[in-house]
PDB file of C-alpha atoms in Angstrom:
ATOM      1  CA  UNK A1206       6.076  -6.523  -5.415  1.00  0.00           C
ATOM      2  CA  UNK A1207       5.431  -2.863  -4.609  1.00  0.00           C
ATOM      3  CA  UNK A1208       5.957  -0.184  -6.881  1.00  0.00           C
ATOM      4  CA  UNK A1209       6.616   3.403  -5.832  1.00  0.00           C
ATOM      5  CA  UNK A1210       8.300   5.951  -7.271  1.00  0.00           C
ATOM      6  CA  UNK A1211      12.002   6.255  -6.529  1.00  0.00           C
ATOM      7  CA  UNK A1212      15.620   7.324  -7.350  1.00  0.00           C
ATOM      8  CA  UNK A1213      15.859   3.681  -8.672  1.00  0.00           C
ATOM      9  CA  UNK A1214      13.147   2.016 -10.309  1.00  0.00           C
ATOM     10  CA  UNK A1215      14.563  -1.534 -10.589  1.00  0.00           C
ATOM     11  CA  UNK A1216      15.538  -2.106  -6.889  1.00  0.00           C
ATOM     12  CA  UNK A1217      12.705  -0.305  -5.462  1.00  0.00           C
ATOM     13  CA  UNK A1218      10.819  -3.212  -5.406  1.00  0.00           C
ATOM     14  CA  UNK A1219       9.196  -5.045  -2.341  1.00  0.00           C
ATOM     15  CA  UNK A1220       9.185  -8.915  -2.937  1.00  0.00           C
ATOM     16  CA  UNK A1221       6.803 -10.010  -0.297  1.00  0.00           C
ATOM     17  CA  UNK A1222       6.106 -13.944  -0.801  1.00  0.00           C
ATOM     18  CA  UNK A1223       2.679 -14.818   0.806  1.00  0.00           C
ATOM     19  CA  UNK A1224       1.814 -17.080   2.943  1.00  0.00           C
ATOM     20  CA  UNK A1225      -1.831 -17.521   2.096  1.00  0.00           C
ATOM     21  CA  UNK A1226      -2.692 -16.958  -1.288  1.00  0.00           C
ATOM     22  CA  UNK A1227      -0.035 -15.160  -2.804  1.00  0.00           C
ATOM     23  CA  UNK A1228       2.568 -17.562  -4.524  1.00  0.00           C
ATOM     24  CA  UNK A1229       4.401 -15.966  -7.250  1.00  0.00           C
ATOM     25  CA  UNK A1230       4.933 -11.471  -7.818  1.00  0.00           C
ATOM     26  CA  UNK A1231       4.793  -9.186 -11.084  1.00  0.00           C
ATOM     27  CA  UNK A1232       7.931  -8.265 -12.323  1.00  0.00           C
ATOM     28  CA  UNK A1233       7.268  -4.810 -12.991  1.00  0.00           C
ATOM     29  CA  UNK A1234       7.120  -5.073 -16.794  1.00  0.00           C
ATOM     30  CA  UNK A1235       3.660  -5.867 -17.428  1.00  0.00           C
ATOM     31  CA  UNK A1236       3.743  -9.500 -16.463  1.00  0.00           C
ATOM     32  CA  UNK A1237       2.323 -10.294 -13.081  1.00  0.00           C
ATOM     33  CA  UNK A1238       3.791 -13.819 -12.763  1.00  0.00           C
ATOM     34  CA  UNK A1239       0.147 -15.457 -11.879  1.00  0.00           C
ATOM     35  CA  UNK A1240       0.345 -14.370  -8.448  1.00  0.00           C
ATOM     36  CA  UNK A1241      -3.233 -12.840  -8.269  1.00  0.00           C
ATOM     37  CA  UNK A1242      -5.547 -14.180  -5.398  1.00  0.00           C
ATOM     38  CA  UNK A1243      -9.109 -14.635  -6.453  1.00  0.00           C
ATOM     39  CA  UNK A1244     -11.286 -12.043  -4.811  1.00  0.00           C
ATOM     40  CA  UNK A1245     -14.557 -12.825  -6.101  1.00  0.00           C
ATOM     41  CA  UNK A1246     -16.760  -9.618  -4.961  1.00  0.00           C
ATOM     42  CA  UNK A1247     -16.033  -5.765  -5.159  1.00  0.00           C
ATOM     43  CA  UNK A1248     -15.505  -4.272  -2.037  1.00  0.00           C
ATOM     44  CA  UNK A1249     -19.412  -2.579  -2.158  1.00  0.00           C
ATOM     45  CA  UNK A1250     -21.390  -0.307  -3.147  1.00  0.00           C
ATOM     46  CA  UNK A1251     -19.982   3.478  -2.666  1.00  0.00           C
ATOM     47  CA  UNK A1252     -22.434   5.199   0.465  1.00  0.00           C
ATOM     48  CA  UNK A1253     -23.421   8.539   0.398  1.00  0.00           C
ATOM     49  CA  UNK A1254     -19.767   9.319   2.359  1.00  0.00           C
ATOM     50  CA  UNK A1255     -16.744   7.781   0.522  1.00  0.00           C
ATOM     51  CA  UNK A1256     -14.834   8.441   3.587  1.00  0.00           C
ATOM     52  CA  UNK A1257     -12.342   5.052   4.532  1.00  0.00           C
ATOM     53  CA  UNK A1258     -13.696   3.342   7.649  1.00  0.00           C
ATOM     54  CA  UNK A1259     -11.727   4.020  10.816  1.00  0.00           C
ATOM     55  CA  UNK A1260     -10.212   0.847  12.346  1.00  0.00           C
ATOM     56  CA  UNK A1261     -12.278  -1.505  14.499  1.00  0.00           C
ATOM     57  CA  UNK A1262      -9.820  -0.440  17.620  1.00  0.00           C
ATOM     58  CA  UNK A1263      -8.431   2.292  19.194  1.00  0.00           C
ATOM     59  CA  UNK A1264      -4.878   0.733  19.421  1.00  0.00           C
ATOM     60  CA  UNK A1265      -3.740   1.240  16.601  1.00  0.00           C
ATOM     61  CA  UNK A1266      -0.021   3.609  16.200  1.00  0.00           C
ATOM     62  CA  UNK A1267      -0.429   6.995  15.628  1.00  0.00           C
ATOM     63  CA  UNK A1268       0.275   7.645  11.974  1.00  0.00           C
ATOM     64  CA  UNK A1269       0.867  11.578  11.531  1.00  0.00           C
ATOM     65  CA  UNK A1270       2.871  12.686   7.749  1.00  0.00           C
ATOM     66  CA  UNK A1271       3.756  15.778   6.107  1.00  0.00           C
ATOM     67  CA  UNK A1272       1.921  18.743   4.624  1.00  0.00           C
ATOM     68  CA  UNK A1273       3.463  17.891   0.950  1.00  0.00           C
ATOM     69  CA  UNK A1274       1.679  14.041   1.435  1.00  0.00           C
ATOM     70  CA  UNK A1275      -2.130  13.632   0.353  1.00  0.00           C
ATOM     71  CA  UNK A1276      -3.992  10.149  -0.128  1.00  0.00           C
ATOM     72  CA  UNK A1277      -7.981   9.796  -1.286  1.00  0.00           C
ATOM     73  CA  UNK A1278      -8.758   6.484  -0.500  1.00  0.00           C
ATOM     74  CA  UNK A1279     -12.232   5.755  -2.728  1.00  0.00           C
ATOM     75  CA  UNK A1280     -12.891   2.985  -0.383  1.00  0.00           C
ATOM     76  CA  UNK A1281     -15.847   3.410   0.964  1.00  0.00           C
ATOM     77  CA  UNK A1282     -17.808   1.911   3.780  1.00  0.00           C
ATOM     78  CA  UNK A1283     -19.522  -1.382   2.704  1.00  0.00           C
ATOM     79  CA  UNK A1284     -21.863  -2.030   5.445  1.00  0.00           C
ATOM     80  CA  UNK A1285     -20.217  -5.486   6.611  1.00  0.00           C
ATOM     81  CA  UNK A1286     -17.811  -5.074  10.155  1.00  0.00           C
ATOM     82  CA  UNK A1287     -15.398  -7.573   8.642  1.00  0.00           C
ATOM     83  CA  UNK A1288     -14.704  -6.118   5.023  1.00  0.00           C
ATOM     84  CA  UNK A1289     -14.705  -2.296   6.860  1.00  0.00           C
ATOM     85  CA  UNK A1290     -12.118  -3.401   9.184  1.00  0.00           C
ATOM     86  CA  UNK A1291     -10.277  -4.501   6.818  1.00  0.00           C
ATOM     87  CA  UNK A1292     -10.298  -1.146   4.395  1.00  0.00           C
ATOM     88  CA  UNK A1293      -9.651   0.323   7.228  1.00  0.00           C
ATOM     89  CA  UNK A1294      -6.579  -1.272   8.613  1.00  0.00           C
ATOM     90  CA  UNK A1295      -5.081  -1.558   4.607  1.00  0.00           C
ATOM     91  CA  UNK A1296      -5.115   1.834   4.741  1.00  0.00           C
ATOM     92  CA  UNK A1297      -3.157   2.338   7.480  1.00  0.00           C
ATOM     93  CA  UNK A1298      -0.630  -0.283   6.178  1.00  0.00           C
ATOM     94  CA  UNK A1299      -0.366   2.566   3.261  1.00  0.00           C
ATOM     95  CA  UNK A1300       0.191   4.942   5.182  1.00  0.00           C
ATOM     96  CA  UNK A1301       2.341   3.255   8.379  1.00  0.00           C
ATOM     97  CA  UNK A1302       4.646   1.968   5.076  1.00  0.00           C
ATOM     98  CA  UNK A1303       4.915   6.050   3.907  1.00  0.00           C
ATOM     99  CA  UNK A1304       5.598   7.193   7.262  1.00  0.00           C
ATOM    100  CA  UNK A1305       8.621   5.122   7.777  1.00  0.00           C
ATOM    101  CA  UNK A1306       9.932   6.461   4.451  1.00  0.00           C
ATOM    102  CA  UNK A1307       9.199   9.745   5.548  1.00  0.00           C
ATOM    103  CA  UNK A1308      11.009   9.055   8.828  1.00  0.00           C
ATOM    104  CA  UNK A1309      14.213   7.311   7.156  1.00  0.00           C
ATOM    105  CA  UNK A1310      13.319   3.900   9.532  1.00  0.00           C
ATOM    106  CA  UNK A1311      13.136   1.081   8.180  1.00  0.00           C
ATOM    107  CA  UNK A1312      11.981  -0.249  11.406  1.00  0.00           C
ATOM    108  CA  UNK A1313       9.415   1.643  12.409  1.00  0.00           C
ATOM    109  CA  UNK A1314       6.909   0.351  14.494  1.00  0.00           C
ATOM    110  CA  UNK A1315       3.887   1.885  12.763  1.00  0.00           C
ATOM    111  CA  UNK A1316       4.337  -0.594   9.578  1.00  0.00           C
ATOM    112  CA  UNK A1317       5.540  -3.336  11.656  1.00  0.00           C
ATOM    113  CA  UNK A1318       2.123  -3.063  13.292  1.00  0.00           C
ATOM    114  CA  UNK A1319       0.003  -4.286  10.222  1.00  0.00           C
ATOM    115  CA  UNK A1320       3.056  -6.410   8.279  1.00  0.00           C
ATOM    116  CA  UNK A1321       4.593  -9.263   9.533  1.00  0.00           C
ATOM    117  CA  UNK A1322       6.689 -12.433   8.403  1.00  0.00           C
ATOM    118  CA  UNK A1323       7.927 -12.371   4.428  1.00  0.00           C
ATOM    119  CA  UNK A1324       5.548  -8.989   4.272  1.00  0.00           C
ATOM    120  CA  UNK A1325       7.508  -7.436   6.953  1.00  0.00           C
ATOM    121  CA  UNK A1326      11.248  -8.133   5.798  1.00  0.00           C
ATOM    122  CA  UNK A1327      10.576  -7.563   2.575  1.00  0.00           C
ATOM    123  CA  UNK A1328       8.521  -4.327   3.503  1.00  0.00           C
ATOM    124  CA  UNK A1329      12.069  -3.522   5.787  1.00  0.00           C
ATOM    125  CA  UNK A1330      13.900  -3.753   2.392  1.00  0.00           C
ATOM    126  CA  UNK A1331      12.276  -1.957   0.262  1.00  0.00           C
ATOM    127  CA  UNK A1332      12.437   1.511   2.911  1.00  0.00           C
ATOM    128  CA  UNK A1333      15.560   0.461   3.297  1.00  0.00           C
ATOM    129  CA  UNK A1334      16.364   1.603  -0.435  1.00  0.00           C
ATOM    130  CA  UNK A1335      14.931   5.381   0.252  1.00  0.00           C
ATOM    131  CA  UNK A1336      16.924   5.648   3.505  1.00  0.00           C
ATOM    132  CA  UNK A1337      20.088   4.415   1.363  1.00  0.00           C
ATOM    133  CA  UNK A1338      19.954   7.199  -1.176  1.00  0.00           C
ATOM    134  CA  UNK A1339      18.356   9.798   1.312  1.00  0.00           C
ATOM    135  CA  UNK A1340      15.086  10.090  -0.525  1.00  0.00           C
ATOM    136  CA  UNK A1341      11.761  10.987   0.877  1.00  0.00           C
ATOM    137  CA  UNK A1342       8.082  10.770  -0.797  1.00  0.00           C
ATOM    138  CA  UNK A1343       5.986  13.846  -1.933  1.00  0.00           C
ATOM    139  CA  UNK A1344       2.833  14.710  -3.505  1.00  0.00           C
ATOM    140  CA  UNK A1345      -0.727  12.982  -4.411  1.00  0.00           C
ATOM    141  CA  UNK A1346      -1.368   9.112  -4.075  1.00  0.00           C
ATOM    142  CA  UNK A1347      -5.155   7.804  -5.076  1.00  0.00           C
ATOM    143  CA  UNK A1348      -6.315   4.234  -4.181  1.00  0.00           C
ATOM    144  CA  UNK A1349      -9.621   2.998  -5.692  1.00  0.00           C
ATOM    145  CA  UNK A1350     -11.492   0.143  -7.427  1.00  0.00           C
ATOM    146  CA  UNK A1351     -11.335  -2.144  -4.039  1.00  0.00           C
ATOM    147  CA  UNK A1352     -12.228  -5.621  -4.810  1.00  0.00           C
ATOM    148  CA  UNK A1353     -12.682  -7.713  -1.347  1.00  0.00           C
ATOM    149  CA  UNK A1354     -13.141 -11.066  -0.136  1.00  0.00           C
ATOM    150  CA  UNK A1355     -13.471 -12.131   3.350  1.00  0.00           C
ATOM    151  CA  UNK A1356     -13.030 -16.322   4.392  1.00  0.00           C
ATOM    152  CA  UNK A1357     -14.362 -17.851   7.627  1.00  0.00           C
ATOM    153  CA  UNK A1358     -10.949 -19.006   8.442  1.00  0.00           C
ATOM    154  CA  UNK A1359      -9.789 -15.038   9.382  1.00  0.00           C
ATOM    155  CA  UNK A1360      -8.248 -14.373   5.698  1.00  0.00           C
ATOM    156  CA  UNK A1361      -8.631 -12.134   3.009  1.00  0.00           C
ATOM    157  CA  UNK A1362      -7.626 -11.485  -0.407  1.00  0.00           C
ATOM    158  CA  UNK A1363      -7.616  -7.343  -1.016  1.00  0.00           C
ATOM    159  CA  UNK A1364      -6.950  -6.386  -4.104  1.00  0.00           C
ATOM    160  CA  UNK A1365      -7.392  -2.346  -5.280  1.00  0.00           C
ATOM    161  CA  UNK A1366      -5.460   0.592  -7.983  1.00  0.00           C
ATOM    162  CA  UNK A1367      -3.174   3.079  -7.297  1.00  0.00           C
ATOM    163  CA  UNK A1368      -2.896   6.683  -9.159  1.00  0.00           C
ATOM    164  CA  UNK A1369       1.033   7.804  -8.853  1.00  0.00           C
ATOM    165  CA  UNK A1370       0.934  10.474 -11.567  1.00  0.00           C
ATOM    166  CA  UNK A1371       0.832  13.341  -8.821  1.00  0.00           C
ATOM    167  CA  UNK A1372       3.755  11.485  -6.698  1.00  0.00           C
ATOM    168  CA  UNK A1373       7.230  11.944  -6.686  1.00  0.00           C
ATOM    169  CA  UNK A1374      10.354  10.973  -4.722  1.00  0.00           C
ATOM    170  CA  UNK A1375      12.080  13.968  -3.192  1.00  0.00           C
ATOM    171  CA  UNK A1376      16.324  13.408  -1.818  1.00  0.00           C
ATOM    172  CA  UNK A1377      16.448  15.233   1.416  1.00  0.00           C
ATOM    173  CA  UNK A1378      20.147  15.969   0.475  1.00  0.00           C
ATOM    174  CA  UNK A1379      18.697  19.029  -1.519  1.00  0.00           C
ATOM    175  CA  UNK A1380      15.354  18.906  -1.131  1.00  0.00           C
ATOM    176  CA  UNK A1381      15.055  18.173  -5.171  1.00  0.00           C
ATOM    177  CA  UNK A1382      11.790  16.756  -6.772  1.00  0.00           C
ATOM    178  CA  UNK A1383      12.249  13.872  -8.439  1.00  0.00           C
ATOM    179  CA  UNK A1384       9.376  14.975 -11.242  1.00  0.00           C
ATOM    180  CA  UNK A1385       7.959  12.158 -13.668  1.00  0.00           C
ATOM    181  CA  UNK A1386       5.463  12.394 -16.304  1.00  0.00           C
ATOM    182  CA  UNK A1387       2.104   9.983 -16.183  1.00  0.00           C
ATOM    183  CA  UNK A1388       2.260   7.206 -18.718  1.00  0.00           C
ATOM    184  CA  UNK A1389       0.185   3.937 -18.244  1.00  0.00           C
ATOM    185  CA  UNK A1390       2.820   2.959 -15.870  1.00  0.00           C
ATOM    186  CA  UNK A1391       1.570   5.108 -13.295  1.00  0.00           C
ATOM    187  CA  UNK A1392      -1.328   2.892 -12.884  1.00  0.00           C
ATOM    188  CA  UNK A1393      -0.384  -0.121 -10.717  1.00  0.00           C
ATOM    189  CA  UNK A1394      -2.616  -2.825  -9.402  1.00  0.00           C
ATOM    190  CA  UNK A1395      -2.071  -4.310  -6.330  1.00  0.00           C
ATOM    191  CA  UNK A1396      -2.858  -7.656  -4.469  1.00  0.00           C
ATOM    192  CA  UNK A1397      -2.683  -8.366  -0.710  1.00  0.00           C
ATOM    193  CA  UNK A1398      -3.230 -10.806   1.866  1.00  0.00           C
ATOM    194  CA  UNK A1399      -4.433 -10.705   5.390  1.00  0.00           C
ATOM    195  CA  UNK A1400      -4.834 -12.514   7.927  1.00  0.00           C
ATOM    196  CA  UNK A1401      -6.801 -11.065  11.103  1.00  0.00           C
ATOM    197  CA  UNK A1402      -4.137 -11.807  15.122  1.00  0.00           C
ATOM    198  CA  UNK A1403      -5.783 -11.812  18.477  1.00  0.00           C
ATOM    199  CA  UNK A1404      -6.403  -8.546  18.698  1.00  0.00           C
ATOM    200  CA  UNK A1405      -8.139  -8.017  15.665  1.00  0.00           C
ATOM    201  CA  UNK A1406      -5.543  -6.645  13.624  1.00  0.00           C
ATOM    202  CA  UNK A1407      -5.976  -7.304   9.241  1.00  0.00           C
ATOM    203  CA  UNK A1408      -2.318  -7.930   9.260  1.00  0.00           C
ATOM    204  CA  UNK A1409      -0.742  -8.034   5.435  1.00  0.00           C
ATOM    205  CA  UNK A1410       1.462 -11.890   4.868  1.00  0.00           C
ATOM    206  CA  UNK A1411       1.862 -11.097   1.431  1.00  0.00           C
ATOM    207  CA  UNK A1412       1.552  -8.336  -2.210  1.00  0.00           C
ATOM    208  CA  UNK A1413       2.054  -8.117  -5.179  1.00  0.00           C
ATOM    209  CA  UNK A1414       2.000  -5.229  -8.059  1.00  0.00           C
ATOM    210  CA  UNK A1415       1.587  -4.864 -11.591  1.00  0.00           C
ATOM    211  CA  UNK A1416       2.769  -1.712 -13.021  1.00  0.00           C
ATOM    212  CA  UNK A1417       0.744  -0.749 -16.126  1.00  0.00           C
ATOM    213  CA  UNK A1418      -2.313  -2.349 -15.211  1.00  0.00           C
ATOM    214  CA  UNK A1419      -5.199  -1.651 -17.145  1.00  0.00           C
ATOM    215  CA  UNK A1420      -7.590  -2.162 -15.055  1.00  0.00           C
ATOM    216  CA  UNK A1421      -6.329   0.490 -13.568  1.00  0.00           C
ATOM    217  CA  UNK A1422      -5.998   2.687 -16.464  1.00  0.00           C
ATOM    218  CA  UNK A1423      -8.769   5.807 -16.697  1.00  0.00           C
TER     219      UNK A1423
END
C-alpha cells in the first residue's frame, strides 16, 4: 500500500501485490500484514554530498513539478553502480507517481516508465482517486533511512521512510489546502521491489506501507 495524504484517507490507498518478494500489504493501521522483504544491508554510508544519484541513462522521461512541491531525498551515493542506479531510478518513481497527480493523468507515461504489472494498475488507481475529487499535492516530502539489497538475478528489495508532516493535498476546485497536523502517522515506512528490463531500467513489481512506523519516527 501507499499512503499519501488525501481528501480520503481510506481509499487512497495503492494495493500493489508483488511479484518478487512482496506477498501480503499493511493495512494502514499499524499492522503491516508480514509483507516486508528482507533487505539485509543499509543502503551506505552517507558521502560528503547527500545528493541522490542521477540515473544510469539518459532516457529516462522528463519529470518537471510545481514551485509549491519540494522532496530531500537523504539517499546518498553508496559507491556501488548497481545500488546507485537503483536510488536513483526509485526516486524518480516518487516523483513520475507525483507528477501524474499533479497533472490529473492517471496514465501518464512518466510513472508508467518505472511501474509495471500489479505496481502499475494499482499505481493507475490510486491517481485515479485525486483526479476523481480534483485534488492536487502541495508542500514538503522527506525520504531517508534507505536500506538496500541488490540479488544477482536483477532484483532488489528497497525499503526507506517518508516525512509527510509538511505535505498536504490541495482541490484545484478552490485551490484550498487540505492542512493536517503531524502525529506519528506521518511517518510511513515503505517497501519496494525491483526488478532491472533490458534497458536498464529498476522498474517497481510491487510496495507496501506502514503508516506509523517507528522506525521512522524522529
Amino acid at each position: 500500500m501507499i499512503h499519501r495524504r488525501g481528501p480520503l484517507p481510506a481509499s487512497l490507498v495503492l494495493i500493489a501485490i508483488s511479484a518478487l518478494t512482496l506477498s501480503s500489504c499493511g493495512t494502514g493501521d499499524g499492522s503491516d500484514g508480514n509483507g516486508n522483504p528482507a533487505v539485509a544491508e543499509t543502503a551506505g554510508t552517507p558521502s560528503a554530498s547527500p545528493t541522490a544519484p542521477e540515473p544510469s541513462r539518459t532516457d529516462r522521461p522528463r519529470i518537471s513539478l510545481p514551485a509549491d512541491l519540494s522532496y530531500v531525498f537523504d539517499w546518498p551515493r553508496t559507491g556501488d553502480k548497481e545500488k546507485d542506479a537503483v536510488l536513483a531510478d526509485s526516486e524518480q518513481s516518487i516523483k513520475a507517481v507525483d507528477l501524474a497527480i499533479v497533472s490529473q493523468n492517471a496514465l501518464d507515461p512518466a510513472y508508467l516508465h518505472y511501474y509495471e504489472g500489479k505496481a502499475a494498475a494499482g499505481t493507475e488507481k490510486f491517481i485515479q482517486e485525486y483526479v476523481d475529487q480534483k485534488a492536487t499535492i502541495t508542500g514538503n516530502y522527506r525520504f531517508y533511512e534507505p536500506r538496500l539489497a541488490v540479488r544477482e538475478d536483477g532484483t532488489a528489495a528497497l525499503s526507506y521512510c517518508e516525512d509527510q508532516g509538511r505535505a498536504y493535498v490541495k482541490y484545484l476546485r478552490d485551490n484550498k489546502i487540505r492542512k493536517t497536523e503531524v502525529t506519528a502517522k506521518s511517518y510511513v515506512e515503505y517497501h519496494t521491489s525491483l526488478k532491472k528490463d533490458a534497458d536498464g531500467v529498476w522498474k517497481v513489481q510491487g510496495v507496501s506501507s506502514k503508516s506509523g512506523s517507528a522506525a521512522c519516527q524522529p
